[in-house]
GROMACS .gro file of C-alpha atoms in nm:
model
  371
    1MET     CA    1  -6.588  -3.278  -3.710
    2LYS     CA    2  -6.313  -3.176  -3.470
    3PRO     CA    3  -6.414  -2.988  -3.155
    4THR     CA    4  -6.243  -2.670  -3.049
    5PRO     CA    5  -5.895  -2.743  -2.918
    6ASP     CA    6  -6.007  -2.732  -2.553
    7GLY     CA    7  -6.343  -2.897  -2.618
    8HIS     CA    8  -6.550  -2.583  -2.552
    9ARG     CA    9  -6.778  -2.402  -2.794
   10ASP     CA   10  -6.814  -2.090  -2.582
   11ALA     CA   11  -6.620  -1.809  -2.747
   12THR     CA   12  -6.544  -1.660  -2.405
   13VAL     CA   13  -6.350  -1.969  -2.297
   14LYS     CA   14  -5.978  -1.951  -2.365
   15ARG     CA   15  -5.867  -2.233  -2.594
   16ARG     CA   16  -5.531  -2.385  -2.669
   17ALA     CA   17  -5.344  -2.299  -2.985
   18TRP     CA   18  -5.407  -2.493  -3.304
   19ARG     CA   19  -5.150  -2.769  -3.351
   20VAL     CA   20  -4.978  -2.744  -3.690
   21ALA     CA   21  -4.761  -3.027  -3.823
   22VAL     CA   22  -4.509  -2.923  -4.088
   23VAL     CA   23  -4.371  -3.143  -4.366
   24GLY     CA   24  -4.080  -3.007  -4.568
   25CYS     CA   25  -3.795  -2.792  -4.434
   26GLY     CA   26  -3.672  -2.598  -4.736
   27GLY     CA   27  -3.686  -2.236  -4.844
   28ALA     CA   28  -4.060  -2.188  -4.802
   29ALA     CA   29  -4.049  -2.335  -4.452
   30TYR     CA   30  -3.750  -2.140  -4.322
   31GLY     CA   31  -3.812  -1.823  -4.518
   32ILE     CA   32  -4.188  -1.776  -4.481
   33HIS     CA   33  -4.397  -2.016  -4.277
   34LEU     CA   34  -4.195  -2.131  -3.976
   35PRO     CA   35  -4.105  -1.775  -3.862
   36VAL     CA   36  -4.474  -1.677  -3.882
   37LEU     CA   37  -4.609  -1.991  -3.717
   38SER     CA   38  -4.362  -1.974  -3.430
   39ALA     CA   39  -4.466  -1.614  -3.352
   40LEU     CA   40  -4.842  -1.648  -3.396
   41PRO     CA   41  -5.027  -1.700  -3.062
   42ALA     CA   42  -5.319  -1.879  -3.227
   43VAL     CA   43  -5.106  -2.171  -3.350
   44GLU     CA   44  -4.818  -2.385  -3.232
   45ILE     CA   45  -4.573  -2.597  -3.428
   46ALA     CA   46  -4.650  -2.947  -3.306
   47ALA     CA   47  -4.419  -3.160  -3.520
   48VAL     CA   48  -4.178  -3.127  -3.810
   49TYR     CA   49  -4.084  -3.390  -4.069
   50ASP     CA   50  -3.831  -3.388  -4.351
   51ARG     CA   51  -3.676  -3.672  -4.549
   52GLU     CA   52  -3.339  -3.543  -4.426
   53ILE     CA   53  -3.374  -3.557  -4.050
   54GLY     CA   54  -3.097  -3.301  -3.999
   55ARG     CA   55  -3.309  -3.032  -4.163
   56ALA     CA   56  -3.602  -3.117  -3.936
   57GLU     CA   57  -3.376  -3.108  -3.629
   58GLN     CA   58  -3.244  -2.765  -3.726
   59ALA     CA   59  -3.598  -2.637  -3.780
   60VAL     CA   60  -3.714  -2.762  -3.439
   61SER     CA   61  -3.413  -2.609  -3.264
   62GLN     CA   62  -3.491  -2.274  -3.423
   63PHE     CA   63  -3.872  -2.264  -3.426
   64GLY     CA   64  -3.992  -2.526  -3.177
   65GLY     CA   65  -4.200  -2.841  -3.197
   66ARG     CA   66  -4.067  -3.195  -3.211
   67VAL     CA   67  -3.901  -3.398  -3.484
   68ALA     CA   68  -4.132  -3.663  -3.626
   69ALA     CA   69  -3.960  -3.985  -3.728
   70SER     CA   70  -4.247  -4.100  -3.949
   71THR     CA   71  -4.559  -3.971  -4.119
   72ALA     CA   72  -4.768  -4.136  -3.849
   73GLU     CA   73  -4.582  -3.941  -3.579
   74LEU     CA   74  -4.617  -3.624  -3.784
   75ILE     CA   75  -4.995  -3.646  -3.815
   76GLU     CA   76  -5.066  -3.773  -3.462
   77GLY     CA   77  -5.248  -3.507  -3.260
   78ALA     CA   78  -5.227  -3.245  -3.537
   79ASP     CA   79  -5.515  -3.015  -3.623
   80LEU     CA   80  -5.363  -2.910  -3.955
   81LEU     CA   81  -5.083  -3.034  -4.181
   82ALA     CA   82  -4.873  -2.767  -4.353
   83VAL     CA   83  -4.741  -2.916  -4.677
   84LEU     CA   84  -4.420  -2.731  -4.769
   85THR     CA   85  -4.269  -2.997  -4.995
   86GLY     CA   86  -4.206  -2.983  -5.369
   87VAL     CA   87  -4.483  -3.235  -5.448
   88HIS     CA   88  -4.808  -3.171  -5.262
   89GLU     CA   89  -5.082  -3.411  -5.366
   90PRO     CA   90  -4.980  -3.727  -5.172
   91TRP     CA   91  -4.948  -3.533  -4.846
   92ILE     CA   92  -5.284  -3.361  -4.899
   93GLU     CA   93  -5.452  -3.694  -4.963
   94LEU     CA   94  -5.288  -3.847  -4.654
   95ALA     CA   95  -5.408  -3.569  -4.424
   96LEU     CA   96  -5.762  -3.561  -4.562
   97ALA     CA   97  -5.788  -3.941  -4.530
   98VAL     CA   98  -5.722  -3.924  -4.154
   99GLY     CA   99  -5.940  -3.620  -4.087
  100VAL     CA  100  -5.674  -3.349  -4.063
  101HIS     CA  101  -5.711  -3.000  -4.212
  102VAL     CA  102  -5.454  -2.900  -4.475
  103PHE     CA  103  -5.249  -2.600  -4.574
  104THR     CA  104  -5.040  -2.649  -4.887
  105GLU     CA  105  -4.784  -2.437  -5.062
  106LYS     CA  106  -4.879  -2.338  -5.412
  107PRO     CA  107  -4.979  -2.472  -5.654
  108VAL     CA  108  -5.204  -2.745  -5.523
  109SER     CA  109  -5.124  -2.943  -5.838
  110LEU     CA  110  -5.015  -2.898  -6.197
  111ASP     CA  111  -5.332  -3.085  -6.291
  112LEU     CA  112  -5.640  -2.865  -6.254
  113ASP     CA  113  -5.869  -3.168  -6.238
  114CYS     CA  114  -5.665  -3.304  -5.947
  115THR     CA  115  -5.691  -2.972  -5.763
  116ARG     CA  116  -6.068  -2.970  -5.807
  117GLN     CA  117  -6.094  -3.330  -5.690
  118LEU     CA  118  -5.889  -3.257  -5.375
  119ARG     CA  119  -6.110  -2.957  -5.298
  120ARG     CA  120  -6.421  -3.174  -5.337
  121GLN     CA  121  -6.263  -3.440  -5.117
  122ALA     CA  122  -6.192  -3.183  -4.845
  123ASP     CA  123  -6.545  -3.043  -4.864
  124ALA     CA  124  -6.697  -3.390  -4.842
  125ALA     CA  125  -6.486  -3.466  -4.533
  126GLY     CA  126  -6.577  -3.135  -4.370
  127LEU     CA  127  -6.212  -3.025  -4.373
  128LEU     CA  128  -6.030  -2.709  -4.476
  129LEU     CA  129  -5.790  -2.712  -4.770
  130GLU     CA  130  -5.600  -2.383  -4.757
  131VAL     CA  131  -5.337  -2.270  -5.008
  132GLY     CA  132  -5.043  -2.029  -4.989
  133VAL     CA  133  -5.195  -1.751  -5.199
  134VAL     CA  134  -5.007  -1.496  -4.991
  135ARG     CA  135  -5.053  -1.219  -5.250
  136ALA     CA  136  -5.427  -1.227  -5.168
  137PHE     CA  137  -5.335  -1.080  -4.828
  138ASP     CA  138  -5.114  -0.802  -4.964
  139SER     CA  139  -5.248  -0.454  -4.893
  140ALA     CA  140  -5.107  -0.323  -5.223
  141VAL     CA  141  -5.329  -0.568  -5.413
  142ALA     CA  142  -5.630  -0.467  -5.204
  143GLU     CA  143  -5.563  -0.100  -5.285
  144LEU     CA  144  -5.517  -0.180  -5.652
  145ARG     CA  145  -5.858  -0.348  -5.658
  146ARG     CA  146  -6.019  -0.056  -5.474
  147GLU     CA  147  -5.863   0.211  -5.695
  148LEU     CA  148  -5.919   0.031  -6.027
  149PRO     CA  149  -6.216  -0.209  -6.033
  150GLU     CA  150  -6.221  -0.455  -6.321
  151HIS     CA  151  -6.493  -0.270  -6.513
  152GLU     CA  152  -6.280   0.047  -6.517
  153LEU     CA  153  -5.969  -0.117  -6.662
  154ARG     CA  154  -5.837   0.003  -6.996
  155GLY     CA  155  -5.525  -0.215  -7.010
  156GLY     CA  156  -5.211  -0.315  -6.827
  157TRP     CA  157  -4.901  -0.531  -6.805
  158MET     CA  158  -4.750  -0.757  -6.543
  159VAL     CA  159  -4.387  -0.872  -6.517
  160LYS     CA  160  -4.215  -1.137  -6.305
  161ALA     CA  161  -3.846  -1.190  -6.384
  162ASP     CA  162  -3.632  -1.338  -6.109
  163GLY     CA  163  -3.259  -1.401  -6.095
  164HIS     CA  164  -3.248  -1.328  -5.723
  165ASP     CA  165  -3.430  -1.628  -5.575
  166VAL     CA  166  -3.126  -1.830  -5.466
  167ALA     CA  167  -2.961  -1.526  -5.308
  168ALA     CA  168  -3.287  -1.435  -5.134
  169ARG     CA  169  -3.314  -1.782  -4.978
  170ARG     CA  170  -2.959  -1.820  -4.849
  171PRO     CA  171  -2.960  -1.571  -4.557
  172PHE     CA  172  -3.224  -1.755  -4.354
  173LEU     CA  173  -3.130  -2.116  -4.439
  174PRO     CA  174  -2.907  -2.309  -4.196
  175LEU     CA  175  -2.550  -2.368  -4.308
  176GLY     CA  176  -2.532  -2.655  -4.552
  177VAL     CA  177  -2.902  -2.657  -4.646
  178SER     CA  178  -2.955  -2.626  -5.021
  179PRO     CA  179  -3.166  -2.332  -5.143
  180TYR     CA  180  -3.375  -2.592  -5.327
  181THR     CA  181  -3.445  -2.918  -5.144
  182PHE     CA  182  -3.667  -3.088  -5.402
  183GLY     CA  183  -3.413  -3.139  -5.679
  184THR     CA  184  -3.432  -3.518  -5.647
  185ASP     CA  185  -3.814  -3.528  -5.652
  186ARG     CA  186  -3.984  -3.703  -5.939
  187GLU     CA  187  -4.072  -3.443  -6.203
  188PRO     CA  188  -4.443  -3.362  -6.168
  189GLN     CA  189  -4.646  -3.439  -6.479
  190THR     CA  190  -4.865  -3.187  -6.658
  191PRO     CA  191  -5.188  -3.278  -6.842
  192ALA     CA  192  -5.104  -3.468  -7.162
  193VAL     CA  193  -5.348  -3.255  -7.362
  194LEU     CA  194  -5.111  -2.958  -7.328
  195GLY     CA  195  -4.822  -3.132  -7.503
  196PRO     CA  196  -4.456  -3.074  -7.409
  197ALA     CA  197  -4.450  -2.700  -7.478
  198GLY     CA  198  -4.784  -2.630  -7.314
  199GLY     CA  199  -4.671  -2.833  -7.014
  200ARG     CA  200  -4.350  -2.632  -6.993
  201ALA     CA  201  -4.548  -2.308  -7.012
  202LEU     CA  202  -4.777  -2.430  -6.734
  203LYS     CA  203  -4.480  -2.501  -6.506
  204ILE     CA  204  -4.339  -2.151  -6.562
  205LEU     CA  205  -4.680  -1.995  -6.501
  206LEU     CA  206  -4.747  -2.187  -6.179
  207TRP     CA  207  -4.396  -2.225  -6.037
  208GLN     CA  208  -4.240  -1.890  -6.125
  209GLY     CA  209  -4.548  -1.680  -6.187
  210TYR     CA  210  -4.795  -1.795  -5.923
  211HIS     CA  211  -4.794  -1.475  -5.718
  212LEU     CA  212  -4.824  -1.265  -6.033
  213LEU     CA  213  -5.117  -1.476  -6.155
  214THR     CA  214  -5.277  -1.443  -5.811
  215THR     CA  215  -5.266  -1.067  -5.857
  216MET     CA  216  -5.416  -1.107  -6.203
  217ALA     CA  217  -5.692  -1.337  -6.079
  218LEU     CA  218  -5.784  -1.086  -5.808
  219THR     CA  219  -5.764  -0.765  -6.011
  220VAL     CA  220  -5.910  -0.909  -6.333
  221PRO     CA  221  -6.130  -1.188  -6.189
  222ASN     CA  222  -6.311  -1.253  -6.516
  223ALA     CA  223  -5.999  -1.254  -6.733
  224ARG     CA  224  -6.021  -1.453  -7.056
  225PRO     CA  225  -5.690  -1.603  -7.180
  226VAL     CA  226  -5.632  -1.529  -7.548
  227SER     CA  227  -5.266  -1.612  -7.619
  228CYS     CA  228  -4.951  -1.760  -7.469
  229THR     CA  229  -4.606  -1.762  -7.627
  230LEU     CA  230  -4.312  -1.966  -7.498
  231SER     CA  231  -3.965  -1.835  -7.578
  232GLN     CA  232  -3.746  -2.046  -7.806
  233ASP     CA  233  -3.521  -2.140  -7.512
  234ARG     CA  234  -3.836  -2.231  -7.315
  235THR     CA  235  -3.755  -2.014  -7.014
  236THR     CA  236  -4.007  -1.731  -7.055
  237VAL     CA  237  -4.379  -1.707  -7.111
  238HIS     CA  238  -4.563  -1.410  -7.264
  239GLY     CA  239  -4.938  -1.422  -7.206
  240ILE     CA  240  -5.236  -1.204  -7.290
  241VAL     CA  241  -5.578  -1.199  -7.125
  242ARG     CA  242  -5.880  -0.978  -7.182
  243ALA     CA  243  -6.122  -0.836  -6.926
  244PRO     CA  244  -6.499  -0.850  -6.996
  245ASN     CA  245  -6.479  -0.495  -7.137
  246GLU     CA  246  -6.205  -0.618  -7.378
  247ALA     CA  247  -5.925  -0.438  -7.192
  248THR     CA  248  -5.600  -0.619  -7.273
  249ILE     CA  249  -5.361  -0.727  -6.996
  250ALA     CA  250  -5.020  -0.868  -7.091
  251CYS     CA  251  -4.790  -1.066  -6.867
  252THR     CA  252  -4.430  -1.183  -6.894
  253ILE     CA  253  -4.292  -1.449  -6.661
  254GLY     CA  254  -3.942  -1.590  -6.671
  255SER     CA  255  -3.587  -1.581  -6.543
  256ALA     CA  256  -3.353  -1.285  -6.523
  257SER     CA  257  -2.985  -1.210  -6.478
  258SER     CA  258  -2.832  -1.297  -6.143
  259GLY     CA  259  -2.930  -1.049  -5.873
  260VAL     CA  260  -3.228  -0.908  -6.064
  261HIS     CA  261  -3.578  -0.927  -5.918
  262LEU     CA  262  -3.871  -0.773  -6.105
  263ASP     CA  263  -4.224  -0.833  -5.980
  264HIS     CA  264  -4.460  -0.554  -6.072
  265VAL     CA  265  -4.808  -0.490  -6.202
  266THR     CA  266  -4.923  -0.182  -6.392
  267LEU     CA  267  -5.293  -0.122  -6.460
  268THR     CA  268  -5.446   0.168  -6.645
  269GLY     CA  269  -5.794   0.316  -6.615
  270SER     CA  270  -5.960   0.603  -6.797
  271ASP     CA  271  -5.796   0.865  -6.576
  272THR     CA  272  -5.527   0.689  -6.374
  273THR     CA  273  -5.236   0.447  -6.401
  274LEU     CA  274  -5.119   0.248  -6.100
  275THR     CA  275  -4.809   0.033  -6.045
  276ALA     CA  276  -4.761  -0.217  -5.764
  277GLU     CA  277  -4.408  -0.342  -5.696
  278PHE     CA  278  -4.346  -0.651  -5.483
  279PRO     CA  279  -4.036  -0.776  -5.300
  280PRO     CA  280  -3.924  -1.142  -5.290
  281PRO     CA  281  -4.153  -1.332  -5.048
  282TYR     CA  282  -3.884  -1.447  -4.807
  283GLY     CA  283  -3.816  -1.298  -4.469
  284PRO     CA  284  -4.119  -1.316  -4.459
  285ALA     CA  285  -4.151  -1.009  -4.677
  286ASP     CA  286  -4.341  -0.686  -4.636
  287GLY     CA  287  -4.631  -0.616  -4.869
  288GLY     CA  288  -4.600  -0.450  -5.205
  289THR     CA  289  -4.573  -0.077  -5.276
  290LEU     CA  290  -4.835   0.103  -5.485
  291PHE     CA  291  -4.762   0.411  -5.698
  292ALA     CA  292  -4.992   0.639  -5.892
  293HIS     CA  293  -4.858   0.788  -6.215
  294GLY     CA  294  -4.945   1.132  -6.344
  295ALA     CA  295  -4.781   1.471  -6.345
  296ARG     CA  296  -4.545   1.312  -6.093
  297ARG     CA  297  -4.515   0.969  -5.947
  298ARG     CA  298  -4.662   0.947  -5.597
  299LEU     CA  299  -4.677   0.674  -5.339
  300LEU     CA  300  -5.021   0.557  -5.231
  301PRO     CA  301  -5.033   0.461  -4.863
  302ALA     CA  302  -5.130   0.102  -4.790
  303ARG     CA  303  -5.404   0.023  -4.539
  304GLY     CA  304  -5.265  -0.212  -4.276
  305ASP     CA  305  -4.903  -0.280  -4.193
  306ASP     CA  306  -4.909  -0.652  -4.113
  307LEU     CA  307  -4.698  -0.893  -4.317
  308PRO     CA  308  -4.905  -1.072  -4.585
  309ALA     CA  309  -4.788  -1.416  -4.466
  310ARG     CA  310  -4.888  -1.333  -4.108
  311GLN     CA  311  -5.229  -1.208  -4.223
  312MET     CA  312  -5.276  -1.528  -4.420
  313TRP     CA  313  -5.199  -1.756  -4.124
  314SER     CA  314  -5.414  -1.546  -3.890
  315ALA     CA  315  -5.703  -1.583  -4.134
  316ILE     CA  316  -5.649  -1.959  -4.148
  317ALA     CA  317  -5.654  -1.979  -3.767
  318ASP     CA  318  -5.981  -1.781  -3.769
  319ARG     CA  319  -6.129  -2.027  -4.020
  320LEU     CA  320  -6.025  -2.322  -3.805
  321THR     CA  321  -6.197  -2.163  -3.506
  322ALA     CA  322  -6.517  -2.085  -3.700
  323HIS     CA  323  -6.518  -2.438  -3.841
  324SER     CA  324  -6.476  -2.599  -3.500
  325ARG     CA  325  -6.762  -2.393  -3.351
  326GLN     CA  326  -6.995  -2.476  -3.639
  327ARG     CA  327  -7.025  -2.112  -3.736
  328ALA     CA  328  -7.028  -1.952  -4.078
  329ILE     CA  329  -6.675  -2.001  -4.210
  330PRO     CA  330  -6.506  -1.694  -4.363
  331THR     CA  331  -6.410  -1.733  -4.728
  332GLY     CA  332  -6.083  -1.923  -4.754
  333THR     CA  333  -5.800  -1.951  -5.003
  334GLY     CA  334  -5.899  -2.265  -5.193
  335HIS     CA  335  -6.123  -2.091  -5.444
  336ILE     CA  336  -5.852  -1.833  -5.519
  337ALA     CA  337  -5.599  -2.110  -5.578
  338GLU     CA  338  -5.835  -2.288  -5.815
  339ALA     CA  339  -5.894  -1.962  -6.005
  340VAL     CA  340  -5.517  -1.910  -6.040
  341GLU     CA  341  -5.464  -2.265  -6.167
  342GLN     CA  342  -5.755  -2.231  -6.407
  343LEU     CA  343  -5.606  -1.908  -6.542
  344ALA     CA  344  -5.266  -2.073  -6.588
  345TYR     CA  345  -5.418  -2.376  -6.759
  346GLY     CA  346  -5.624  -2.152  -6.986
  347LEU     CA  347  -5.311  -1.966  -7.095
  348ALA     CA  348  -5.107  -2.285  -7.139
  349ARG     CA  349  -5.371  -2.425  -7.378
  350PHE     CA  350  -5.287  -2.143  -7.621
  351THR     CA  351  -4.911  -2.205  -7.613
  352THR     CA  352  -4.711  -2.128  -7.922
  353VAL     CA  353  -4.330  -2.135  -7.945
  354ASN     CA  354  -4.124  -1.860  -8.100
  355GLY     CA  355  -3.935  -1.978  -8.407
  356PRO     CA  356  -3.559  -1.923  -8.449
  357ALA     CA  357  -3.451  -1.562  -8.481
  358SER     CA  358  -3.305  -1.640  -8.821
  359SER     CA  359  -3.639  -1.766  -8.955
  360THR     CA  360  -3.936  -1.568  -9.073
  361GLY     CA  361  -4.030  -1.509  -8.712
  362ASP     CA  362  -4.355  -1.705  -8.737
  363SER     CA  363  -4.468  -1.885  -8.424
  364VAL     CA  364  -4.535  -2.257  -8.420
  365LEU     CA  365  -4.874  -2.350  -8.274
  366LEU     CA  366  -4.865  -2.647  -8.040
  367ASN     CA  367  -5.198  -2.826  -8.011
  368SER     CA  368  -5.297  -3.146  -7.836
  369GLU     CA  369  -5.231  -3.358  -8.147
  370GLN     CA  370  -4.865  -3.253  -8.174
  371PRO     CA  371  -4.594  -3.441  -7.979
   0.00000   0.00000   0.00000
């Protein structure tokens, strides 16, 4: 087990900042994590690595640290590796193998079994495996859970439709850096049991709908997937889950026209209906806004004004400190990430595909025996 950064276990002794190595210098790095890490006193950016060295050099000039020329240089002296690449598993395995804590962008993997195995591997090594479930640190979600506990739910719907992502990324990216830097990556594989359509649904759920599903996993923690429909053009997923009291929650996740960003959750109880609206995550973004419906729409004040991404990284730094001092470690993000991936996998297993509009309108069920 790693000692505290300065070797002391006395909480009154000032320690150095936690050294974070960063791999991947795309939209998530520039738009969310590097601005937060560079401004957070508890951590420092120790090294940055990208397969295109120019992107790493630009990141270091803007946010600090040093450019690592190899993975060995990246990991050397690091307390934690922040995995901000398109494919996560190999980097997670590398860090855990050499005794370095890990933060990874979401999802951990498209394979739920792989995610569980990596979590077990981290636990066995006495290391943290944290995940970018930033919505778990959004005050609007916390208020939603307080105002409408799961047992009081009567129904709801959740929508994520985004045609604004490229435009949202461009303002903070250096000139010449593509909004998406993982286009040449090998396409991640989904579990074969899901088949092609179920695999496509899983990618939409976890790539485009992860934050929405995080909200669902937190507000309806015992949700039971009951159906999932993939649009004929395979760009949109419509899912339904049920709470333990049989309240039905519907979700729609897909693309939208250019410039459109919809990310909102509406939940209804016996005497109230609440809607949370969320901005794109880049900037990094402020938290969501919560409204109560009734005779007139009214804004519910959020408790806490810190950015969700900053709260997340502060919590991770606190966990590193507790871990190093052999104290009780506050609950982390790994279990939330696994719950989100389990929810997505559960929905994807029910995937059907809408038939052509000119047909009878019947859906085609895709099971594990179909190609």
